[in-house]
């Protein structure tokens, strides 16, 4: 193939230009994301049952739905959570790669089978089944800077005019509102009810009968009588539309002609549908919604589309209203990609400087400088065809590939230059001879470097998706590089290079000094190598000792999944005692806002009262605090600010405050650290499960390996248990349904029907007015009507008892469970922390078990797959080399160098106190291929010379010295190419350190040790092969 392109250089240029053209067309079409869709896809089911306790929700709703979910295809796990707000969420998580749209339909079909068995209120409110990311992409707020609009006005305007518009934006999966639209609120006065001998049920019945839609038909509609010439539609206003009209609803008509209207017993106004949440933005009341991505959607594009839509809608906003985006995760994604691109450019610049240093000629440097961008542009085209995006992983793969893709071109150019200099050949003659010498090495290196990544693509789960991103970006760029090295590079060498002599390198004082110094170093290298090869046995003993050091150091590396990153924001969870009201929670939030306002590195803060990722309730709040840009912080970090805020808020009485950083991949959890579920698999009951979790937390608190271990949920709280004397109620002629309706309507808030309001259908809701539902005596003072028409107080048949009960109940895989989260102790990794938690959990009573979830589950799977992937990569490389060289011995001498590269990688991360995470594993597999590449460059030439001359030691020494320059040049190019990763600062710096450090260290050791040990390996292996061959030959 090289000869074909040497004869047809224009053909080679045309192919290269086609690759460039397709790449340039492809790049703008590729989506941009921080990470690909790594997390397993999930579907969420939301159930609303106003007034229901967690126990009621579990028994009458969740257990029925979960029973059907077990039959869903490709199910990974499911989890449910219900709290005292009357809301339950069931999250169904599927195996990676599942078609989420089909999975959503499957879940909906399973729910349909049990929908008829669910309580009427649940069916009436409806079940929502959505496929969306579990984490928030951004928050969109609506404020009134001048105070012209109330929070209710803002919430209603948002619900009417904005929410549906945002749902229609491409990429938006779910819009979660932290406000409510307006509703016709019927605030009942129970004392007035009893004075008129009326009940809550009477009000509900009257509204249902008098606020209805009527379809009266037409006058003269077909079939008509003979001679009917005209027809007219009838109109009648059945539904009421204003508070005044509702006040005039007749509840009771007396025989004297007087009436009792709704206004006589209740206060009627346009209030909010729910008062469960409140939003504060930088200390001011506001309303807001959270935007969640649809599965597979692009964060940057979706965020930009949402903001573009807000800009359009802002033109129609009433004066005094303003849209805000107080929280947005997409800037970090964008900055991360930009930082990696900057690193990419820096790496290319360093690589080309190294090439110029060694090649010392602009023309020689120009050829690899042309080939490298062509190979990278071709990679973008393949990424597009495979449905990949431009993300941190693919860009890291390309950064690592920069130093590799120039290798092939450097090897070709360096060999052509050597032949022209030493043998006085013309550029064309030198190119033809060089390609005959090195084509085998180029092919071998390419096969090894691509084969080493093949097993990575076979990994399962989220880690498999991560590995495949690297596999594609690196392997494809290497294949393009090899193709260009056998096509465009020889064509360029034959046409662009000029004849040189050995004296050509003496031009220039610096290069003259450099060449003399390098020649002296080469001579010293040859001398020392000659002495070392006389002691091959000792070198093999040293090699064995180095392997022992590698094993010892590697097995003691702390494990992790992905490095924690400063993403420019942190979250603060606030929990008050269970009896705290929203007003009391708001006072704590104001203290947090004051603490945030004092920090110069913080840009803005948004707090949502009544909500947290752990569960909803008036005693909960969640704050999203965004820091200034990395260049404006003056040393502030997200972790530092979070620690400071938590320390300040720890002084607030009765408040549990936890400031947390988001996880590296948002879809895999809500915070950094580890997450697990403690399950009751034997039906011990909630009390026993609570005791088990307390035992687990108590022992975890005594361990140095884990810290901040807590129950991620709402704590148990005080409640009033109402017991109904059913037998006495029956004796008094009271229907149980009347008791239920009275309690729900007065204390819970009961949805009756709908009414039209300015073009939108909104709800009519009945509830006792605030002064009449503050204490237990208010409940017992309610009246119901018995069968004989008498009025009976609930105190006759209802008793209230104070007790402690769960405010939230969680089920995991159908078992009652507790969510537990925590962090690794100082100096320990999440892997060590997970092992410690499993050890502690093993001491719990029988029947209790723990399961990892979210990021921890993926980390566990990653750790279990890593050793097999490493061994499989080495086996694949060995087999490829065996097939290439038709020998078992040569591949063995190549593979023996791999531990030397891995040793440097392990030492580098130990020095920088870094864990064995996914990025380090990727780096190790890269080092396997690069270490083998250096060995191939020596062994390929040593084998050729040995076959020609027959002296094993001299052939090996000559080959090692001959290939020293290209090995050092390519290795130095690659090593300097990853220096920007290792020294990165700002956004995504931790991730860049994770990928760069191990590769840098591995390349240093894999080069400096390999140039001495590879010749020894080759001689050692070939000596044994010759002995075995001789022994076989001598046999009769």
Coordinates of N, CA and C in Angstrom, one line a residue, residues 487-691:
X487 N -0.2 5.9 3.9 CA -0.7 6.5 2.7 C -0.2 8.0 2.5
X488 N -0.7 8.9 3.3 CA -0.4 10.3 3.1 C 1.1 10.6 3.5
X489 N 1.5 10.0 4.6 CA 2.9 10.3 5.1 C 4.0 9.9 4.1
X490 N 4.0 8.7 3.6 CA 5.0 8.4 2.6 C 4.9 9.3 1.3
X491 N 3.7 9.6 0.9 CA 3.5 10.5 -0.2 C 4.1 11.9 0.1
X492 N 3.9 12.4 1.3 CA 4.4 13.7 1.6 C 6.0 13.6 1.7
X493 N 6.5 12.5 2.3 CA 7.9 12.4 2.4 C 8.6 12.4 1.0
X494 N 8.0 11.6 0.1 CA 8.6 11.5 -1.2 C 8.5 12.8 -2.0
X495 N 7.6 13.6 -1.7 CA 7.4 14.8 -2.5 C 7.8 16.1 -1.8
X496 N 7.8 16.2 -0.5 CA 8.1 17.4 0.2 C 9.5 17.5 0.7
X497 N 10.1 16.4 1.1 CA 11.4 16.4 1.7 C 12.5 16.6 0.6
X498 N 13.6 17.2 1.1 CA 14.8 17.4 0.2 C 15.9 16.5 0.7
X499 N 16.8 16.2 -0.3 CA 17.9 15.3 0.1 C 18.8 16.0 1.2
X500 N 19.3 15.2 2.1 CA 20.1 15.7 3.2 C 21.4 14.9 3.3
X501 N 22.4 15.5 4.0 CA 23.6 14.8 4.3 C 23.8 14.7 5.8
X502 N 24.7 13.9 6.2 CA 25.0 13.7 7.6 C 25.3 15.0 8.3
X503 N 25.9 16.0 7.5 CA 26.3 17.3 8.1 C 25.1 18.2 8.2
X504 N 24.0 17.9 7.7 CA 22.9 18.8 7.7 C 22.4 19.2 9.1
X505 N 22.6 18.3 10.0 CA 22.1 18.5 11.4 C 23.1 19.4 12.2
X506 N 24.2 19.8 11.5 CA 25.2 20.6 12.3 C 24.9 22.1 12.2
X507 N 23.8 22.4 11.4 CA 23.5 23.8 11.2 C 22.8 24.3 12.5
X508 N 23.2 25.4 13.0 CA 22.5 26.0 14.2 C 23.2 25.5 15.5
X509 N 23.5 26.5 16.3 CA 24.3 26.2 17.5 C 23.5 25.3 18.5
X510 N 22.2 25.6 18.7 CA 21.4 24.8 19.6 C 21.3 23.4 19.1
X511 N 20.9 23.2 17.9 CA 20.7 21.9 17.4 C 22.0 21.1 17.3
X512 N 23.1 21.8 17.0 CA 24.4 21.2 17.1 C 24.7 20.7 18.4
X513 N 24.5 21.5 19.4 CA 24.7 21.0 20.8 C 23.8 19.9 21.2
X514 N 22.5 20.0 20.8 CA 21.5 19.0 21.1 C 21.9 17.6 20.5
X515 N 22.4 17.6 19.2 CA 22.7 16.4 18.6 C 24.0 15.8 19.2
X516 N 25.0 16.6 19.5 CA 26.2 16.1 20.1 C 25.8 15.5 21.5
X517 N 25.0 16.2 22.2 CA 24.6 15.6 23.5 C 23.8 14.3 23.4
X518 N 22.9 14.3 22.4 CA 22.1 13.1 22.2 C 23.0 11.9 21.8
X519 N 24.0 12.2 20.9 CA 24.9 11.2 20.4 C 25.7 10.6 21.6
X520 N 26.2 11.5 22.5 CA 26.9 11.1 23.6 C 26.1 10.2 24.5
X521 N 24.8 10.7 24.7 CA 23.9 9.9 25.5 C 23.7 8.5 24.9
X522 N 23.5 8.5 23.6 CA 23.3 7.2 22.9 C 24.5 6.3 23.0
X523 N 25.7 6.8 23.0 CA 26.9 6.0 23.2 C 27.0 5.5 24.6
X524 N 26.6 6.3 25.6 CA 26.6 5.9 27.0 C 25.5 4.8 27.2
X525 N 24.4 5.0 26.5 CA 23.3 4.0 26.6 C 23.8 2.7 26.0
X526 N 24.5 2.7 24.9 CA 24.9 1.5 24.3 C 25.9 0.8 25.2
X527 N 26.8 1.6 25.8 CA 27.8 1.0 26.7 C 27.2 0.3 27.9
X528 N 26.3 1.1 28.5 CA 25.6 0.5 29.7 C 24.7 -0.7 29.4
X529 N 24.1 -0.6 28.3 CA 23.2 -1.7 27.9 C 24.0 -3.0 27.6
X530 N 25.2 -2.8 27.0 CA 26.1 -3.9 26.7 C 26.5 -4.6 28.0
X531 N 26.8 -3.8 29.1 CA 27.2 -4.3 30.3 C 26.0 -5.1 31.0
X532 N 24.9 -4.4 30.9 CA 23.7 -5.0 31.6 C 23.3 -6.3 30.9
X533 N 23.4 -6.4 29.6 CA 23.0 -7.6 28.9 C 23.9 -8.8 29.2
X534 N 25.1 -8.5 29.8 CA 25.9 -9.6 30.2 C 25.4 -10.2 31.5
X535 N 24.5 -9.5 32.1 CA 23.9 -10.0 33.4 C 22.4 -10.1 33.3
X536 N 22.0 -10.8 32.2 CA 20.5 -10.9 32.0 C 19.8 -11.5 33.1
X537 N 20.4 -12.5 33.8 CA 19.8 -13.2 34.9 C 19.5 -12.2 36.0
X538 N 20.5 -11.3 36.4 CA 20.3 -10.4 37.4 C 19.2 -9.4 37.0
X539 N 19.2 -9.0 35.8 CA 18.1 -8.1 35.4 C 16.7 -8.7 35.5
X540 N 16.6 -10.0 35.3 CA 15.3 -10.6 35.4 C 14.9 -10.7 36.9
X541 N 16.0 -10.8 37.8 CA 15.7 -10.8 39.2 C 15.2 -9.4 39.7
X542 N 15.8 -8.3 39.1 CA 15.4 -7.0 39.4 C 14.0 -6.8 38.9
X543 N 13.7 -7.3 37.7 CA 12.4 -7.2 37.1 C 11.4 -7.9 38.0
X544 N 11.7 -9.0 38.5 CA 10.8 -9.7 39.5 C 10.5 -8.9 40.7
X545 N 11.5 -8.2 41.2 CA 11.3 -7.4 42.4 C 10.4 -6.2 42.1
X546 N 10.6 -5.6 40.9 CA 9.8 -4.5 40.5 C 8.3 -4.9 40.3
X547 N 8.1 -6.1 39.8 CA 6.8 -6.6 39.7 C 6.1 -6.8 41.1
X548 N 7.0 -7.2 42.1 CA 6.5 -7.4 43.4 C 6.1 -6.0 44.0
X549 N 6.9 -5.0 43.7 CA 6.5 -3.7 44.2 C 5.2 -3.2 43.6
X550 N 5.1 -3.5 42.3 CA 3.8 -3.1 41.6 C 2.6 -3.8 42.2
X551 N 2.7 -5.0 42.5 CA 1.6 -5.8 43.1 C 1.3 -5.2 44.4
X552 N 2.3 -4.9 45.2 CA 2.1 -4.4 46.6 C 1.4 -3.1 46.5
X553 N 1.9 -2.2 45.7 CA 1.4 -0.8 45.6 C 0.0 -0.8 45.0
X554 N -0.2 -1.6 44.0 CA -1.5 -1.6 43.3 C -2.6 -2.1 44.2
X555 N -2.4 -3.1 44.9 CA -3.4 -3.7 45.8 C -3.7 -2.8 47.0
X556 N -2.9 -1.8 47.3 CA -3.2 -0.9 48.4 C -3.7 0.4 47.9
X557 N -3.9 0.6 46.6 CA -4.5 1.8 46.2 C -5.9 1.9 46.6
X558 N -6.3 3.0 47.1 CA -7.8 3.2 47.5 C -8.6 3.2 46.2
X559 N -9.8 2.6 46.2 CA -10.6 2.6 45.0 C -11.6 3.7 45.0
X560 N -12.1 4.0 43.9 CA -13.1 5.0 43.7 C -13.8 4.8 42.4
X561 N -14.9 5.6 42.1 CA -15.6 5.5 40.8 C -15.1 6.6 39.9
X562 N -15.5 7.8 40.3 CA -15.1 9.0 39.5 C -14.7 10.1 40.5
X563 N -13.7 10.9 40.1 CA -13.3 12.0 41.1 C -14.4 13.0 41.3
X564 N -14.4 13.5 42.5 CA -15.4 14.6 42.9 C -14.8 15.9 42.3
X565 N -15.7 16.7 41.7 CA -15.3 17.9 41.0 C -16.0 19.1 41.5
X566 N -15.3 20.2 41.5 CA -15.9 21.5 41.8 C -16.7 22.0 40.6
X567 N -18.1 21.8 40.7 CA -18.9 22.1 39.6 C -19.5 23.5 39.7
X568 N -19.0 24.3 40.6 CA -19.5 25.7 40.7 C -20.7 25.9 41.5
X569 N -21.2 24.9 42.2 CA -22.3 25.1 43.1 C -22.3 24.0 44.1
X570 N -23.1 24.2 45.2 CA -23.3 23.1 46.1 C -24.8 23.3 46.6
X571 N -25.2 22.2 47.3 CA -26.6 22.2 47.8 C -26.6 22.1 49.3
X572 N -27.6 22.7 50.0 CA -27.7 22.6 51.4 C -29.1 22.1 51.8
X573 N -29.1 21.0 52.5 CA -30.3 20.4 53.0 C -30.6 20.9 54.4
X574 N -31.8 21.3 54.7 CA -32.2 21.8 56.0 C -33.4 20.9 56.5
X575 N -33.2 20.4 57.7 CA -34.3 19.6 58.3 C -34.5 20.1 59.7
X576 N -35.8 20.4 60.0 CA -36.2 20.8 61.3 C -37.0 19.7 62.0
X577 N -37.3 19.8 63.3 CA -38.2 18.8 63.9 C -39.5 18.6 63.1
X578 N -40.1 17.5 63.2 CA -41.2 17.1 62.4 C -42.4 18.1 62.6
X579 N -42.5 18.7 63.8 CA -43.6 19.6 64.0 C -43.4 21.0 63.6
X580 N -42.3 21.3 62.9 CA -42.0 22.6 62.4 C -42.9 23.0 61.3
X581 N -43.3 24.3 61.3 CA -44.2 24.8 60.2 C -43.3 25.4 59.1
X582 N -43.9 25.8 58.0 CA -43.2 26.4 56.9 C -42.6 27.7 57.3
X583 N -43.4 28.4 58.2 CA -42.9 29.7 58.7 C -41.6 29.6 59.5
X584 N -41.6 28.6 60.3 CA -40.4 28.3 61.2 C -39.2 27.9 60.3
X585 N -39.5 27.1 59.3 CA -38.4 26.7 58.4 C -37.9 27.9 57.6
X586 N -38.8 28.8 57.3 CA -38.4 30.1 56.6 C -37.4 30.9 57.4
X587 N -37.6 30.9 58.7 CA -36.6 31.7 59.6 C -35.2 31.1 59.5
X588 N -35.1 29.8 59.5 CA -33.8 29.2 59.3 C -33.2 29.5 58.0
X589 N -34.0 29.4 56.9 CA -33.5 29.8 55.6 C -33.0 31.2 55.5
X590 N -33.7 32.1 56.2 CA -33.2 33.5 56.2 C -31.8 33.6 56.9
X591 N -31.6 32.8 57.9 CA -30.2 32.8 58.5 C -29.2 32.3 57.5
X592 N -29.6 31.2 56.8 CA -28.7 30.7 55.7 C -28.4 31.8 54.7
X593 N -29.4 32.5 54.3 CA -29.2 33.6 53.3 C -28.3 34.7 53.8
X594 N -28.4 35.0 55.1 CA -27.5 36.0 55.6 C -26.0 35.5 55.6
X595 N -25.8 34.2 55.9 CA -24.5 33.6 55.9 C -23.9 33.6 54.5
X596 N -24.8 33.3 53.5 CA -24.3 33.3 52.1 C -23.9 34.6 51.7
X597 N -24.7 35.7 52.1 CA -24.5 37.0 51.6 C -23.1 37.6 52.0
X598 N -22.6 37.0 53.1 CA -21.3 37.5 53.6 C -20.1 36.9 52.8
X599 N -20.3 35.9 52.0 CA -19.2 35.2 51.3 C -19.0 35.9 49.9
X600 N -17.8 36.5 49.7 CA -17.5 37.2 48.4 C -17.4 36.2 47.2
X601 N -17.2 34.9 47.5 CA -17.1 34.0 46.4 C -18.4 33.4 45.8
X602 N -19.5 33.8 46.5 CA -20.8 33.2 46.1 C -21.6 34.3 45.3
X603 N -22.2 33.8 44.3 CA -22.9 34.7 43.3 C -24.3 34.8 43.7
X604 N -25.0 33.7 43.9 CA -26.4 33.8 44.1 C -26.9 32.5 44.9
X605 N -28.1 32.6 45.4 CA -28.7 31.5 46.2 C -30.2 31.4 46.0
X606 N -30.6 30.2 45.8 CA -32.1 29.9 45.7 C -32.5 28.9 46.7
X607 N -33.5 29.2 47.5 CA -34.0 28.2 48.5 C -35.4 27.8 48.2
X608 N -35.7 26.5 48.3 CA -37.0 26.0 48.2 C -37.5 25.4 49.5
X609 N -38.5 26.1 50.1 CA -39.0 25.6 51.4 C -40.1 24.6 51.1
X610 N -40.1 23.5 52.0 CA -41.1 22.5 51.8 C -40.6 21.3 50.9
X611 N -39.4 21.4 50.5 CA -38.9 20.4 49.5 C -37.4 20.0 49.9
X612 N -37.1 18.8 49.7 CA -35.7 18.3 49.6 C -35.7 17.0 48.9
X613 N -34.5 16.6 48.4 CA -34.3 15.4 47.7 C -34.7 14.2 48.6
X614 N -34.6 14.4 50.0 CA -34.9 13.4 50.9 C -36.4 13.2 51.1
X615 N -37.2 14.2 50.8 CA -38.6 14.1 51.0 C -39.2 15.5 51.2
X616 N -40.5 15.6 51.0 CA -41.1 16.9 51.1 C -41.8 17.0 52.4
X617 N -41.9 18.3 52.9 CA -42.6 18.5 54.2 C -42.3 20.0 54.6
X618 N -43.2 20.5 55.5 CA -43.0 21.9 55.9 C -41.7 22.1 56.7
X619 N -41.2 21.0 57.3 CA -39.9 21.1 58.1 C -38.7 20.9 57.2
X620 N -38.8 20.9 55.9 CA -37.6 20.7 55.0 C -37.4 21.9 54.1
X621 N -36.2 22.1 53.7 CA -35.8 23.1 52.7 C -34.5 22.7 52.0
X622 N -34.4 23.1 50.8 CA -33.2 22.8 50.0 C -32.7 24.1 49.3
X623 N -31.4 24.4 49.5 CA -30.9 25.6 48.9 C -29.8 25.2 47.9
X624 N -29.9 25.9 46.8 CA -28.9 25.8 45.7 C -28.0 27.0 45.7
X625 N -26.8 26.9 46.0 CA -25.8 28.0 46.1 C -24.8 28.0 45.0
X626 N -24.8 29.0 44.1 CA -23.9 29.1 43.0 C -22.8 30.0 43.3
X627 N -21.6 29.6 43.0 CA -20.4 30.4 43.2 C -20.1 31.2 41.9
X628 N -19.2 32.2 42.1 CA -18.8 33.0 41.0 C -17.9 32.1 40.0
X629 N -17.6 32.7 38.9 CA -16.8 32.0 37.9 C -15.4 31.7 38.6
X630 N -14.8 30.6 38.1 CA -13.5 30.2 38.8 C -12.5 31.3 38.8
X631 N -12.5 32.1 37.8 CA -11.5 33.2 37.7 C -11.8 34.4 38.6
X632 N -13.0 34.4 39.2 CA -13.4 35.6 40.0 C -13.5 35.2 41.5
X633 N -13.1 34.0 41.9 CA -13.3 33.6 43.3 C -12.3 33.9 44.3
X634 N -11.1 34.2 43.9 CA -10.0 34.5 44.8 C -9.7 33.4 45.7
X635 N -9.6 32.2 45.1 CA -9.3 31.0 45.9 C -10.4 30.2 46.5
X636 N -11.6 30.7 46.4 CA -12.8 30.0 47.0 C -13.1 28.7 46.2
X637 N -13.5 27.7 46.9 CA -13.9 26.4 46.2 C -15.3 26.0 46.7
X638 N -15.9 25.2 45.9 CA -17.3 24.8 46.3 C -17.2 24.0 47.6
X639 N -16.2 23.1 47.8 CA -16.1 22.3 49.0 C -15.8 23.2 50.2
X640 N -15.0 24.2 50.0 CA -14.6 25.1 51.1 C -15.8 26.0 51.5
X641 N -16.6 26.5 50.6 CA -17.8 27.3 50.9 C -18.8 26.4 51.5
X642 N -19.0 25.2 51.1 CA -20.0 24.3 51.7 C -19.6 23.9 53.1
X643 N -18.3 23.7 53.4 CA -17.9 23.4 54.7 C -18.1 24.6 55.6
X644 N -17.8 25.8 55.1 CA -18.0 27.0 55.9 C -19.4 27.2 56.3
X645 N -20.3 27.1 55.3 CA -21.7 27.3 55.5 C -22.3 26.3 56.5
X646 N -21.9 25.0 56.4 CA -22.3 24.0 57.3 C -21.9 24.3 58.7
X647 N -20.6 24.8 58.8 CA -20.1 25.1 60.2 C -20.9 26.3 60.8
X648 N -21.2 27.3 60.0 CA -22.0 28.4 60.5 C -23.4 28.0 60.9
X649 N -24.0 27.2 60.1 CA -25.4 26.8 60.3 C -25.5 25.7 61.4
X650 N -24.4 25.1 61.8 CA -24.5 24.1 62.9 C -24.9 24.8 64.2
X651 N -24.7 26.1 64.3 CA -25.1 26.8 65.6 C -26.6 27.1 65.7
X652 N -27.3 26.8 64.6 CA -28.7 27.1 64.6 C -29.4 26.0 65.4
X653 N -30.2 26.3 66.4 CA -30.9 25.3 67.2 C -32.0 24.6 66.4
X654 N -32.1 23.3 66.7 CA -33.2 22.5 66.2 C -33.1 22.2 64.7
X655 N -32.0 22.7 64.0 CA -31.9 22.5 62.6 C -30.7 21.6 62.3
X656 N -31.0 20.6 61.4 CA -30.0 19.7 60.9 C -29.6 20.2 59.5
X657 N -28.4 20.7 59.3 CA -28.0 21.3 58.1 C -26.9 20.5 57.5
X658 N -27.0 20.1 56.2 CA -26.0 19.4 55.5 C -25.7 20.0 54.2
X659 N -24.5 20.5 54.0 CA -24.1 21.1 52.7 C -23.3 20.0 51.9
X660 N -23.7 19.8 50.7 CA -23.2 18.7 49.9 C -22.8 19.2 48.5
X661 N -21.8 18.6 48.0 CA -21.4 18.8 46.6 C -22.2 17.8 45.7
X662 N -22.5 18.2 44.5 CA -23.2 17.2 43.6 C -22.2 16.1 43.1
X663 N -22.7 15.0 42.7 CA -21.9 13.9 42.3 C -21.2 14.3 40.9
X664 N -20.2 13.5 40.5 CA -19.6 13.8 39.2 C -20.5 13.7 38.0
X665 N -21.4 12.7 38.1 CA -22.4 12.5 37.1 C -23.8 12.7 37.8
X666 N -24.5 13.7 37.5 CA -25.7 14.1 38.2 C -26.7 13.0 38.3
X667 N -26.9 12.2 37.2 CA -27.9 11.2 37.1 C -27.7 10.0 38.1
X668 N -26.5 9.9 38.6 CA -26.1 8.8 39.5 C -26.3 9.1 41.0
X669 N -27.0 10.2 41.3 CA -27.2 10.5 42.7 C -27.4 12.0 42.9
X670 N -27.6 12.4 44.2 CA -27.8 13.8 44.5 C -26.6 14.4 45.1
X671 N -25.6 13.6 45.6 CA -24.4 14.2 46.2 C -23.3 13.2 46.1
X672 N -22.1 13.7 46.5 CA -20.9 12.9 46.5 C -21.0 11.9 47.6
X673 N -20.0 11.0 47.7 CA -20.0 10.0 48.8 C -20.6 8.7 48.3
X674 N -21.1 7.9 49.3 CA -21.7 6.6 48.9 C -23.2 6.6 49.4
X675 N -24.0 5.7 48.7 CA -25.4 5.6 49.0 C -25.8 4.1 49.0
X676 N -26.5 3.7 50.0 CA -27.0 2.3 50.1 C -28.4 2.3 50.7
X677 N -29.0 1.1 50.6 CA -30.3 0.9 51.2 C -30.2 -0.2 52.2
X678 N -30.7 0.0 53.4 CA -30.9 -1.1 54.4 C -32.3 -1.6 54.3
X679 N -32.4 -2.9 54.0 CA -33.7 -3.5 53.7 C -34.1 -4.5 54.8
X680 N -35.4 -4.5 55.0 CA -36.0 -5.5 55.9 C -36.6 -6.6 55.0
X681 N -35.9 -7.7 54.8 CA -36.3 -8.8 53.9 C -37.1 -9.9 54.6
X682 N -37.2 -9.8 55.9 CA -37.9 -10.9 56.6 C -39.2 -10.4 57.2
X683 N -39.6 -9.2 57.0 CA -40.9 -8.8 57.6 C -40.8 -8.5 59.1
X684 N -39.7 -8.0 59.5 CA -39.5 -7.7 61.0 C -40.4 -6.6 61.4
X685 N -40.7 -5.7 60.5 CA -41.5 -4.5 60.9 C -40.7 -3.3 60.9
X686 N -41.5 -2.1 60.9 CA -40.8 -0.8 60.9 C -40.0 -0.6 62.1
X687 N -40.4 -1.0 63.3 CA -39.7 -0.7 64.5 C -38.4 -1.4 64.5
X688 N -38.4 -2.7 64.1 CA -37.1 -3.5 64.1 C -36.2 -2.9 63.0
X689 N -36.7 -2.4 61.9 CA -35.9 -1.8 60.9 C -35.2 -0.5 61.4
X690 N -36.0 0.3 62.1 CA -35.5 1.5 62.7 C -34.4 1.2 63.7
X691 N -34.5 0.1 64.5 CA -33.5 -0.2 65.5 C -32.2 -0.7 64.7

